[in-house]
Amino acid sequence: MLADDFRLNEFSPDVRVDTAKASLKEELLSEHAHAQNMYSVIQRHHGYKEKLGHAYGDRCAYCGVPIGCIGYQSFQIDYIVCKNGNADDRADVPTGIDSIENLAFACVNCNGKKHDFTLTELSLPLLSPDMDLGTTFVRNDDFSIEISHEYAGCKPVRAFYDRMHYGSELRRIDYLIASLFDLDQYVNSNDELGELASKISDLLRLALGSLIPRRNKSSIALIA
Ligand SMILES: [Zn+2]
């Protein structure tokens, strides 16, 4: 069974991004009361970027690939509404472009692909990782991603799909890797499995140890 959110699988941990980001905001404000720019506070001070990652379940806000699969150095802070967009688009973020509400945790692949993609008042709810992104697209049984039926004719959604290369083979491989990784975490946290847990875990780690280096070296990782 695939999850309702295309970025997750049935073994992904439950995460409430909104409440996690709200408590991170509280912490940031208590320690940096006069800071105007939360992006630079998170970037400059040790530990905050990790906490932003925790808010997203230690995985990419746009594709769901876990830190544990591709490494923390492969993650960046993303502006949900592009910093260099026009004034109207920036006005769609009432808390400010540099506020925590407008920041997400993204893998370099997604952040690089998204780059200066413009989110408008219309497309923001559909494409924001903190809003409906997870259901604007769907995950098929073969792990490929497609646009949900409801938005098949929506031009900004199609443009985002193409920009993010959601149809690429890398997205399928990353989902397989994320599923094996999350299953390993799940198996290890389930006491009822007893000795079986370590046997399953050994196999999963063998598979991941073989898949991840191939994924990272593969030409599809470079072009996808
Ligand atoms: Zn990603």
Short mmCIF file of C-alpha atoms in Angstrom, two decimals, residues 184 187-188 195-209:
data_model
loop_
_atom_site.label_atom_id
_atom_site.label_comp_id
_atom_site.label_asym_id
_atom_site.label_seq_id
_atom_site.Cartn_x
_atom_site.Cartn_y
_atom_site.Cartn_z
CA ASP A 184 14.55 -0.66 8.55
CA VAL A 187 11.61 -2.97 12.10
CA ASN A 188 14.17 -1.81 14.64
CA GLU A 195 15.32 -11.90 16.45
CA LEU A 196 13.59 -11.56 13.12
CA ALA A 197 14.13 -7.79 13.32
CA SER A 198 17.91 -8.09 13.14
CA LYS A 199 17.71 -10.57 10.23
CA ILE A 200 15.39 -8.29 8.25
CA SER A 201 17.51 -5.30 9.17
CA ASP A 202 20.71 -7.00 7.98
CA LEU A 203 19.12 -7.69 4.60
CA LEU A 204 17.71 -4.18 4.27
CA ARG A 205 21.07 -2.62 5.09
CA LEU A 206 22.78 -4.88 2.58
CA ALA A 207 20.31 -3.75 -0.07
CA LEU A 208 20.72 -0.08 0.88
CA GLY A 209 24.51 -0.40 0.99
#
